[in-house]
Short mmCIF file of C-alpha atoms in Angstrom, two decimals:
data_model
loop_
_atom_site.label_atom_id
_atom_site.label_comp_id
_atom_site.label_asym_id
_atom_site.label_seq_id
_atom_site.Cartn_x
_atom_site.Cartn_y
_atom_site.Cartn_z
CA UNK A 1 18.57 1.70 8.36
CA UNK A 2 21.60 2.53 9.90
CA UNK A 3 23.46 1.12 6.98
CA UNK A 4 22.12 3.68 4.94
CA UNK A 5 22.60 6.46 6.65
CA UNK A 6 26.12 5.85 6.86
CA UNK A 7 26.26 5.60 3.36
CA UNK A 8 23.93 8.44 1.92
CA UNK A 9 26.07 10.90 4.99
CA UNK A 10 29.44 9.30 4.78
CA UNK A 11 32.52 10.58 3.02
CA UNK A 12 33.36 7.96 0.59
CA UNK A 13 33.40 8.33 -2.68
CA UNK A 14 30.41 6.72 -3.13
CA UNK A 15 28.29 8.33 -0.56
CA UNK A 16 30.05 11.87 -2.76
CA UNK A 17 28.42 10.31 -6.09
CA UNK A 18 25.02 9.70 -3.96
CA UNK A 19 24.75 13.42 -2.98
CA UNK A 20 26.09 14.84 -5.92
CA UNK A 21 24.02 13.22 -8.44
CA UNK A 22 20.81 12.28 -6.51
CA UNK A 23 20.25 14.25 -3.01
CA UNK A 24 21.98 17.41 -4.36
CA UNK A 25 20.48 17.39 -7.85
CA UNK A 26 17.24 19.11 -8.83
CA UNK A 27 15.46 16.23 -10.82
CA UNK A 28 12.27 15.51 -13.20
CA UNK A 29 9.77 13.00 -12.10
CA UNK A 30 6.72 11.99 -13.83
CA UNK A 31 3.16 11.52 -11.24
CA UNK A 32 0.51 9.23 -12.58
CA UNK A 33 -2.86 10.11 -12.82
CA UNK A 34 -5.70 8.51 -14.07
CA UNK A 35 -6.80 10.05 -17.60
CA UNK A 36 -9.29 12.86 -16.98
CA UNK A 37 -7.90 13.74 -13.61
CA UNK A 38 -4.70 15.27 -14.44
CA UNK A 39 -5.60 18.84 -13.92
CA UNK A 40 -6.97 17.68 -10.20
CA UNK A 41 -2.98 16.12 -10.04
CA UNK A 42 -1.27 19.46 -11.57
CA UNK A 43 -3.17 21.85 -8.84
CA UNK A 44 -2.36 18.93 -5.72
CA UNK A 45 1.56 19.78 -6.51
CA UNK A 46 0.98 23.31 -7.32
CA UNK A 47 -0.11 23.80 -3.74
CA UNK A 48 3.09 21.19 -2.70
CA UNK A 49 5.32 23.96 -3.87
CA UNK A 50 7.00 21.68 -5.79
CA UNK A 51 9.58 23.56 -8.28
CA UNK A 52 8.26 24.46 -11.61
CA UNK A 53 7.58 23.39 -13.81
CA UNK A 54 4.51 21.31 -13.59
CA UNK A 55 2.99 19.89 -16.62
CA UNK A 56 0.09 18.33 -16.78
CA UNK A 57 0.44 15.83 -19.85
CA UNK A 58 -1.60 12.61 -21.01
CA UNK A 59 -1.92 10.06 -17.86
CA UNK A 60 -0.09 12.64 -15.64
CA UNK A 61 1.85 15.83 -14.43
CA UNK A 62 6.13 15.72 -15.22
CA UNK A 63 7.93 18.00 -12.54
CA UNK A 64 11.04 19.15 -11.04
CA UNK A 65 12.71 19.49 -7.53
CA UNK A 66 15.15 17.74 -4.99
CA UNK A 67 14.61 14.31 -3.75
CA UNK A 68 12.95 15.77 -0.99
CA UNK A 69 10.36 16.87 -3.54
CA UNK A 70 9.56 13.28 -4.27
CA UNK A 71 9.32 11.98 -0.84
CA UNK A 72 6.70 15.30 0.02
CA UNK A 73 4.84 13.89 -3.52
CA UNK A 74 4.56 10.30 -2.21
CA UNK A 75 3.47 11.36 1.23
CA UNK A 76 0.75 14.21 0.42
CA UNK A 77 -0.59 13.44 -3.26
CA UNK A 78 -3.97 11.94 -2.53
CA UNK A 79 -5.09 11.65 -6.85
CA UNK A 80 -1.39 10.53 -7.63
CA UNK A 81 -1.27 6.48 -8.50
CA UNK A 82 2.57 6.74 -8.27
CA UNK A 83 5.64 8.82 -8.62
CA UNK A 84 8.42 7.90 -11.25
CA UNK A 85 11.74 9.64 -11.15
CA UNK A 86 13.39 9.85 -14.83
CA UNK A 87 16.72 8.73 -15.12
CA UNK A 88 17.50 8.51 -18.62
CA UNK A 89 15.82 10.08 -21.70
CA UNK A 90 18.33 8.37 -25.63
CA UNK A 91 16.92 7.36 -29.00
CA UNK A 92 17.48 3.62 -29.97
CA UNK A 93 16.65 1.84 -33.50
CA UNK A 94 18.46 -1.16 -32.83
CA UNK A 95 19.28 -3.25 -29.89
CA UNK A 96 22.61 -3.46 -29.63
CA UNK A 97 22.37 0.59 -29.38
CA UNK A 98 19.50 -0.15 -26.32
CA UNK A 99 21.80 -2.38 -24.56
CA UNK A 100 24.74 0.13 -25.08
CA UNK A 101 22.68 2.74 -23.92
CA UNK A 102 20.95 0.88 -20.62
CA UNK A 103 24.74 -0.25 -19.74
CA UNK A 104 26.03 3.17 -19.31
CA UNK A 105 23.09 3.73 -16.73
CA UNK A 106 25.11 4.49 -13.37
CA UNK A 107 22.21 1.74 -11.72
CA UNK A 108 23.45 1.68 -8.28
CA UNK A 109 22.93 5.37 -7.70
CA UNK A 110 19.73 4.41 -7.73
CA UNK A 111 18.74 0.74 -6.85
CA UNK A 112 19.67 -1.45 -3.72
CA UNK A 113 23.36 -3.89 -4.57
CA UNK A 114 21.12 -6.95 -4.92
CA UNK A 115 18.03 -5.51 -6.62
CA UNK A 116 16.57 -7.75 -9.08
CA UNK A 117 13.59 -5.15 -10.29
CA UNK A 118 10.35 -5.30 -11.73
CA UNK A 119 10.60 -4.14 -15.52
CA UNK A 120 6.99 -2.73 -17.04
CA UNK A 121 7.86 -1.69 -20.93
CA UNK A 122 5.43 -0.05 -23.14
CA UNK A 123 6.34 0.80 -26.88
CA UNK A 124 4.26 2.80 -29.90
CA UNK A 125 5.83 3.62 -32.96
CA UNK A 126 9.22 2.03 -32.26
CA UNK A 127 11.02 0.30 -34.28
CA UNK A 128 12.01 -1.57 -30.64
CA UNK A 129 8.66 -2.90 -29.79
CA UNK A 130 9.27 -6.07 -28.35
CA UNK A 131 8.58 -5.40 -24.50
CA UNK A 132 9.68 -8.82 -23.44
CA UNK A 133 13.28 -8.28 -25.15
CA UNK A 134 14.01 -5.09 -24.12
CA UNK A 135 12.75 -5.71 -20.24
CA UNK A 136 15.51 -8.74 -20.54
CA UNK A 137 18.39 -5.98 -21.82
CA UNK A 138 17.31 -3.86 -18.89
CA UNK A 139 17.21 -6.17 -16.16
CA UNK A 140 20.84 -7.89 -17.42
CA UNK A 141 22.47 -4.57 -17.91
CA UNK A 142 21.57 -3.70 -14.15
CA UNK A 143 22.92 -6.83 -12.89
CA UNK A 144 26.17 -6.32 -15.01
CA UNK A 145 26.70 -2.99 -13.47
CA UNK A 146 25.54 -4.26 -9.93
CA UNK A 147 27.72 -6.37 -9.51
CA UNK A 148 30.64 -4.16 -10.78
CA UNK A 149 30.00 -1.75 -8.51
CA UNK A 150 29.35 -3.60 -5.44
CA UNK A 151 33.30 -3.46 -3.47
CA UNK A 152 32.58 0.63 -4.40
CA UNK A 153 29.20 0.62 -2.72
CA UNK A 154 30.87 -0.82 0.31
CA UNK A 155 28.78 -2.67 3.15
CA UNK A 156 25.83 -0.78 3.41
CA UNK A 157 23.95 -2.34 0.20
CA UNK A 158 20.58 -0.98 0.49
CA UNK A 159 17.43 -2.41 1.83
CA UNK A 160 16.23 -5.32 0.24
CA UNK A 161 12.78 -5.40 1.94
CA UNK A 162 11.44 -2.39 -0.81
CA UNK A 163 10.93 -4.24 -4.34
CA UNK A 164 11.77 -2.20 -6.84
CA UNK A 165 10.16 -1.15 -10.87
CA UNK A 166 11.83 -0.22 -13.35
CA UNK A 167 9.70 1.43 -15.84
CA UNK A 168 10.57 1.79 -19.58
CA UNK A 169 8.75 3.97 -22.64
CA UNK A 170 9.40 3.83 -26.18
CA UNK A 171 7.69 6.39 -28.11
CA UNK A 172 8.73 7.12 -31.51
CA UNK A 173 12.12 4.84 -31.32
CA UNK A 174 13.00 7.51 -28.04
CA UNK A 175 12.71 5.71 -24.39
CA UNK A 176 12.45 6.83 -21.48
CA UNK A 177 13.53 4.97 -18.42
CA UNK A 178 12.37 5.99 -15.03
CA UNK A 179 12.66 3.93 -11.47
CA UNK A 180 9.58 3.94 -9.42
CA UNK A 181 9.43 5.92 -6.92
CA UNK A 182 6.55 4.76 -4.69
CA UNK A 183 6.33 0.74 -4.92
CA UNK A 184 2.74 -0.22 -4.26
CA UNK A 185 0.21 1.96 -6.29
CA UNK A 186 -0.64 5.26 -3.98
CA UNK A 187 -4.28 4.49 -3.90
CA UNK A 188 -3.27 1.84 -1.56
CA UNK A 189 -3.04 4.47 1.62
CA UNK A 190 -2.32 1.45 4.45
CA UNK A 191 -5.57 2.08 5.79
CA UNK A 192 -7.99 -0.66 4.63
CA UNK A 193 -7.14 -4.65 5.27
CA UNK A 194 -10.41 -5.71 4.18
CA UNK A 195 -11.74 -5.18 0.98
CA UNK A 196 -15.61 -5.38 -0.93
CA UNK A 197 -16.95 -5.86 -3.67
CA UNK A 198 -16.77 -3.27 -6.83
CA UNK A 199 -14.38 -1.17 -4.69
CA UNK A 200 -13.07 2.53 -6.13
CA UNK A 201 -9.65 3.35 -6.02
CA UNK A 202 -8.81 6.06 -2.98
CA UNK A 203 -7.19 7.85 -5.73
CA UNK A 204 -10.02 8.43 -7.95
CA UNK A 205 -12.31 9.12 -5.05
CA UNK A 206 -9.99 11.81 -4.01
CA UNK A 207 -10.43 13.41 -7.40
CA UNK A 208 -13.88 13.12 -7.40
CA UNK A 209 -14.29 14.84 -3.94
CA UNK A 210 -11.86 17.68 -5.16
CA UNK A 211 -13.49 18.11 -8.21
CA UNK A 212 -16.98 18.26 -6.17
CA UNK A 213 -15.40 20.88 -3.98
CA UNK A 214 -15.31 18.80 -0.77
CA UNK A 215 -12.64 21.15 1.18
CA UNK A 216 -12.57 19.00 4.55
CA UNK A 217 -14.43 21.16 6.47
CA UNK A 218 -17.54 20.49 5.85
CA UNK A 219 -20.07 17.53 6.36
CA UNK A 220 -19.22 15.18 3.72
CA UNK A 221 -22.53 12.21 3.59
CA UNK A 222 -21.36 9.02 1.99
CA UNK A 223 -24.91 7.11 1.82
CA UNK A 224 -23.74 4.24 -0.02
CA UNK A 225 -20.45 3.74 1.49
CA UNK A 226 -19.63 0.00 0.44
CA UNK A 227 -16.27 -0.40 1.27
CA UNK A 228 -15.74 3.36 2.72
CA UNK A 229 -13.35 4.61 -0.11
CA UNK A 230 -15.19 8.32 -0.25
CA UNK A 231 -15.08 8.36 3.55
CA UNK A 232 -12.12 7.52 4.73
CA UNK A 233 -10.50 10.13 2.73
CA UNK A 234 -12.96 12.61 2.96
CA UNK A 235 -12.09 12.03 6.76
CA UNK A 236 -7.81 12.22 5.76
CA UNK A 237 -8.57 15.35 4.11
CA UNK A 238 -11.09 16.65 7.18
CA UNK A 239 -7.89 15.99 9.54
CA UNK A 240 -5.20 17.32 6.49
CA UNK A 241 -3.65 13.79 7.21
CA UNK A 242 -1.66 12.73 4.47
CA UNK A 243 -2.58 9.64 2.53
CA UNK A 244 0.67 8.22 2.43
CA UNK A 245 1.12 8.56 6.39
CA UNK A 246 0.73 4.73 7.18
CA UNK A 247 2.66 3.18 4.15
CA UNK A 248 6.10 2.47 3.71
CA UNK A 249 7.72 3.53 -0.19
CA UNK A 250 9.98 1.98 -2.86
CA UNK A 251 12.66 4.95 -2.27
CA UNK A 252 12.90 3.90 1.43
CA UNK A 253 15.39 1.30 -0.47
CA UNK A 254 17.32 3.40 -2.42
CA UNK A 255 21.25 4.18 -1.97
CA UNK A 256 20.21 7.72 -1.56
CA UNK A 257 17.55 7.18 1.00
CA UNK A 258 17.26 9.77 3.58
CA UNK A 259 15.63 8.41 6.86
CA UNK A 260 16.44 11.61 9.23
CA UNK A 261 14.71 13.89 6.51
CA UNK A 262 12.21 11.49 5.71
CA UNK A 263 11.33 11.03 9.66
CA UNK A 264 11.10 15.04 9.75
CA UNK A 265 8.77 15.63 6.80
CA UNK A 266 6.78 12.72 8.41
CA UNK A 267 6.75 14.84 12.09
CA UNK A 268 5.78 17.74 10.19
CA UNK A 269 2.97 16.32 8.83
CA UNK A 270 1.56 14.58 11.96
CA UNK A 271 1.94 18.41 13.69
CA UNK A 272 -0.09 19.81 11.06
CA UNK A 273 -3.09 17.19 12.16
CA UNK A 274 -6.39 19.61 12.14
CA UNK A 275 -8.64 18.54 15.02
CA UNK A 276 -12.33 17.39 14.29
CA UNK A 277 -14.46 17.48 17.77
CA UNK A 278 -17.00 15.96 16.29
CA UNK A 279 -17.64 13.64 13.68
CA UNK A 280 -17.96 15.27 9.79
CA UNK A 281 -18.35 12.30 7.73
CA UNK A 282 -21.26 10.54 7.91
CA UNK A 283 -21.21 6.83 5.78
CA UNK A 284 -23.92 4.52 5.95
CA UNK A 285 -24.92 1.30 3.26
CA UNK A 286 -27.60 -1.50 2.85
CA UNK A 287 -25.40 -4.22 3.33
CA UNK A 288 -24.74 -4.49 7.31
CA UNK A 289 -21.23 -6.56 6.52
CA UNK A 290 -20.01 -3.32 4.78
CA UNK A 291 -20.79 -1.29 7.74
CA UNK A 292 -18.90 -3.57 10.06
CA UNK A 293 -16.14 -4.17 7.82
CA UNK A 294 -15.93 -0.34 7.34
CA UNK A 295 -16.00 0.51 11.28
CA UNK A 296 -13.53 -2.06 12.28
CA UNK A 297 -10.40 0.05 9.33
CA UNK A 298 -12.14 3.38 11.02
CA UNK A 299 -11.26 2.31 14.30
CA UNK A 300 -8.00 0.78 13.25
CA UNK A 301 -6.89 4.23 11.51
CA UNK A 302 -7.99 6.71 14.20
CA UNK A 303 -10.59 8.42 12.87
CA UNK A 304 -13.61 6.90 14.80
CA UNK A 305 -13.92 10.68 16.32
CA UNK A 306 -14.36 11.64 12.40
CA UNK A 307 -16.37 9.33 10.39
CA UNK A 308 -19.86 7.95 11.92
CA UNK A 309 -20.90 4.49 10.03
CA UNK A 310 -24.51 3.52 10.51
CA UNK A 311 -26.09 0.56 8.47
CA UNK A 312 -29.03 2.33 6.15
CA UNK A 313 -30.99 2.94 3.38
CA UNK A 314 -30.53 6.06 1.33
CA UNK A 315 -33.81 6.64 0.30
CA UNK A 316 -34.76 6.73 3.81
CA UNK A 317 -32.86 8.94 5.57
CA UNK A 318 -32.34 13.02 5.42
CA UNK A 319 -29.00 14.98 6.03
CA UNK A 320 -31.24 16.92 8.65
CA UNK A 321 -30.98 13.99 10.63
CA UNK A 322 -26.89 14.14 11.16
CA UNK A 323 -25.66 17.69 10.23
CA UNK A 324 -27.24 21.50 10.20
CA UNK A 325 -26.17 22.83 7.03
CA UNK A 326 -24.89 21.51 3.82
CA UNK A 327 -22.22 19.72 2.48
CA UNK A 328 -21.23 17.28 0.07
CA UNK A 329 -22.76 14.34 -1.20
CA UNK A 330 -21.02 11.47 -3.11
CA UNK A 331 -22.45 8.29 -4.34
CA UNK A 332 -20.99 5.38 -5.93
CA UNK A 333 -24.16 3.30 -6.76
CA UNK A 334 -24.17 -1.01 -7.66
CA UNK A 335 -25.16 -0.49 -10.71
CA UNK A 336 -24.68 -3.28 -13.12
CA UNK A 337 -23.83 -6.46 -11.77
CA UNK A 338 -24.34 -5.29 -8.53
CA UNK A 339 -28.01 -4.43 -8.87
CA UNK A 340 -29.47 -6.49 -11.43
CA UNK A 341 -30.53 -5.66 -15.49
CA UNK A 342 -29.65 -2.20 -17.38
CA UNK A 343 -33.36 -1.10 -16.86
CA UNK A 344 -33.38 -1.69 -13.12
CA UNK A 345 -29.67 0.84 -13.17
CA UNK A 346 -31.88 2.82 -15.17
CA UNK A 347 -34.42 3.18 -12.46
CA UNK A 348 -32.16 3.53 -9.49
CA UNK A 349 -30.62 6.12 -11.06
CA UNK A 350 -33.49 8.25 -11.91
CA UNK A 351 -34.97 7.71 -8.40
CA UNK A 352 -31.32 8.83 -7.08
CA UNK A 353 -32.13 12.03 -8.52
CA UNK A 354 -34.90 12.42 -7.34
CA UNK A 355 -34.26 11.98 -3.89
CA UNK A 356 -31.01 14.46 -4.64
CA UNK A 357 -33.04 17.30 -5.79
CA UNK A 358 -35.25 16.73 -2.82
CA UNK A 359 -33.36 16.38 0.12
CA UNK A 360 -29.79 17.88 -1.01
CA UNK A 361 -30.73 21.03 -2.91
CA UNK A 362 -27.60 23.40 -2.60
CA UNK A 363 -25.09 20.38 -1.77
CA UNK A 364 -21.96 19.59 -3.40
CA UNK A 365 -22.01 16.22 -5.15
CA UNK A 366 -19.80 13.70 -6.61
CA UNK A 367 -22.24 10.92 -8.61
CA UNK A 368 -20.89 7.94 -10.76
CA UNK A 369 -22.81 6.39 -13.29
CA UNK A 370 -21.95 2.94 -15.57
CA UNK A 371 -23.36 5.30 -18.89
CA UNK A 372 -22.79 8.48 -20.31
CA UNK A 373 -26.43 9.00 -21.11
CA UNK A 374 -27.56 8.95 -17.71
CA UNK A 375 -24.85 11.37 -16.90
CA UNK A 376 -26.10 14.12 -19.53
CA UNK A 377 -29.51 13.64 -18.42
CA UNK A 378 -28.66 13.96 -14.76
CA UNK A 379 -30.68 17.13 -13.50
CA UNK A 380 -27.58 18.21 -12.09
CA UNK A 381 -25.08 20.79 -13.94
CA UNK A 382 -21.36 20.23 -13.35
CA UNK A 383 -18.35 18.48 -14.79
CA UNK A 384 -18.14 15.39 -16.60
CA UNK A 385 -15.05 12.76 -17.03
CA UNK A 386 -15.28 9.60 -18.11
CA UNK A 387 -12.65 7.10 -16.72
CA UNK A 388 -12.03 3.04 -16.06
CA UNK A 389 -13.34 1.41 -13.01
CA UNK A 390 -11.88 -2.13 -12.95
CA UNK A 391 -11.93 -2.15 -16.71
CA UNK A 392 -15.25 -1.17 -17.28
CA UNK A 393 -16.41 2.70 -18.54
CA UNK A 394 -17.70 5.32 -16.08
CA UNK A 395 -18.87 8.57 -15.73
CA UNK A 396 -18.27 10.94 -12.75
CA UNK A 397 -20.65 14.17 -12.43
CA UNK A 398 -19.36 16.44 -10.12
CA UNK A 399 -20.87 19.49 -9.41
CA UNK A 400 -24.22 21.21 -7.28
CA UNK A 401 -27.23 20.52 -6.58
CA UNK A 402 -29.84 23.23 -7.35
#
């Protein structure tokens, strides 16, 4: 660490090219979002302040700002799956032009000395389309200029303990190469070390609570928790603790890593902490092993004072018995494989209803479903996106109960 603070703050010329180019420079970045939730992603950094524009665009929102602006992205996007800052924009119809192209890349402005990085290639339309060959032109180019520029980058070579991804998009014989930003995917918060079966991504139940309304201060009931994805951030977002608060980021090995600013934005988040005096988040399941493995990350994270796990069945239990008031409601039922044939999903669904329109009448609700049908003939009115859930098609209905 102190390595690169020497560098990033020091006066030679490298350090110079670092600021001048990277810190100083307002740049464009590209957040991914899952398809359907990019508007959810657009208003998240609208409220970040982040400078304009923002545009939301298939599979996510491109915007502008400081590096600052991408470290504030990483740490407070809760619907974001990662942040890519864009480097280099050139059209390219034949390979020795690509390889021309990727070589004048100034690389070590952005990557570690001895980064050997990840390369993900997609192509349409391109006369380039091989994503094998043109990952191999990128990742020989950077060594090339790597190793060229290593006496210039002096001691202080980066961290190697951040991998990095390079990612690369051909569209219409133009690419676009942009360095990830994030490493891991953001859905994975830091929180959760044990995992269940059918999980949702964080990120998509972030969405889903936003698009239900869920604002964090209200009781949020979770009655078929499984693994706890809907509560635990329903309980981030009760606290306004940002989801990327435990996690460590691919740009925490970059040349132009800042760890004094990045150690600030990180204080100024923890003193923005909202205190809950009494528990708002209410998760219960079935399965007793969920409810264990659940309480043991909610004690591990710190919000045992937020979320209250209590092994149960749905149709049994009122939100009169927890809360005054109402809330939100958000169900992610095992359909499918988890539950048996399409007719017994069928059933469960249609007695989910039910028990909604009886016990939940003016609540918020967030309700997945494995078919659109069931979705349309939900009793329920409110929005409708369809999106992947570990490969397979579903439907989230957010909206009210009335």
């Amino acid at each position: 660490m102190a390595d690169q603070r020497t560098r990033v703050n020091g006066n030679s010329p490298f350090a110079k090219r670092v600021r001048r180019h990277v810190v100083g420079r307002v740049r464009t970045y590209f957040a991914v979002a899952a398809p359907g939730f990019e508007p959810v992603l657009a208003e998240e950094l609208q409220r970040l302040e982040c400078k304009k524009p923002v545009e939301a665009v298939p599979g996510g929102v491109v915007f502008e700002g400081p590096l600052v602006d991408c470290y504030l992205a990483n740490l407070h996007l809760r619907t974001a799956g990662r942040v890519l800052l864009r480097i280099d924009a050139f059209k390219a119809t034949r390979f020795d032009r690509l390889e021309g192209r990727l070589a004048e890349i100034p690389w070590e402005l952005y990557l570690p000395a001895k980064a050997v990085p990840t390369v993900s290639v997609t192509a349409k339309r391109s006369r380039l389309r091989h994503s094998d060959a043109i990952a191999e032109r990128a990742i020989l180019a950077i060594r090339r200029r790597l190793e060229q520029m290593a006496g210039e980058m002096g001691d202080g070579q980066g961290t190697e303990g951040f991998p990095q991804r390079l990612y690369i998009r051909a569209m219409a014989d133009v690419f676009t190469v942009s360095v990830d930003s994030s490493g891991e995917n953001l859905y994975k918060r830091g929180l959760k070390t044990l995992g269940g079966p059918a999980p949702i991504r964080e990120t998509l139940a972030a969405a889903a609570l936003k698009l239900a309304g869920y604002s964090g201060r209200e009781p949020l009931i979770d009655p078929m928790c499984g693994t706890g994805a809907f509560s635990l951030e329903g309980a981030l977002m009760a606290a306004n603790i940002p989801p990327g608060m435990f996690r460590t980021f691919a740009f925490m090995g970059w040349p132009s890593f800042l760890p004094r600013r990045w150690e600030h934005l990180k204080r100024e988040a923890a003193a923005a902490r909202r205190r809950v005096p009494e528990p708002l988040v209410f998760a219960s399941d079935l399965r007793k092993p969920a409810c264990n493995m659940l309480e043991q990350t909610v004690r591990q994270s710190g919000l045992s004072g937020i979320i209250q796990v209590a092994a149960g069945d749905f149709f049994g239990f009122k939100p009169d018995q927890v809360v005054q008031g109402k809330g939100a409601v958000v169900l992610n039922p095992p359909y499918g494989g988890r539950l048996g044939t399409v007719q017994e999903s069928d059933v469960l669904f249609r007695e989910i209803c039910r028990k909604l329109r009886s016990d939940y009448r003016g609540w918020k609700l967030a309700l997945i479903t494995p078919r659109e049908g069931l979705v349309r003939d939900a009793p329920f009115s409110g929005r409708i996106i369809p999106f992947r859930h570990g490969g397979d098609r579903r439907w989230l209905l957010a909206g009210r109960i009335v």
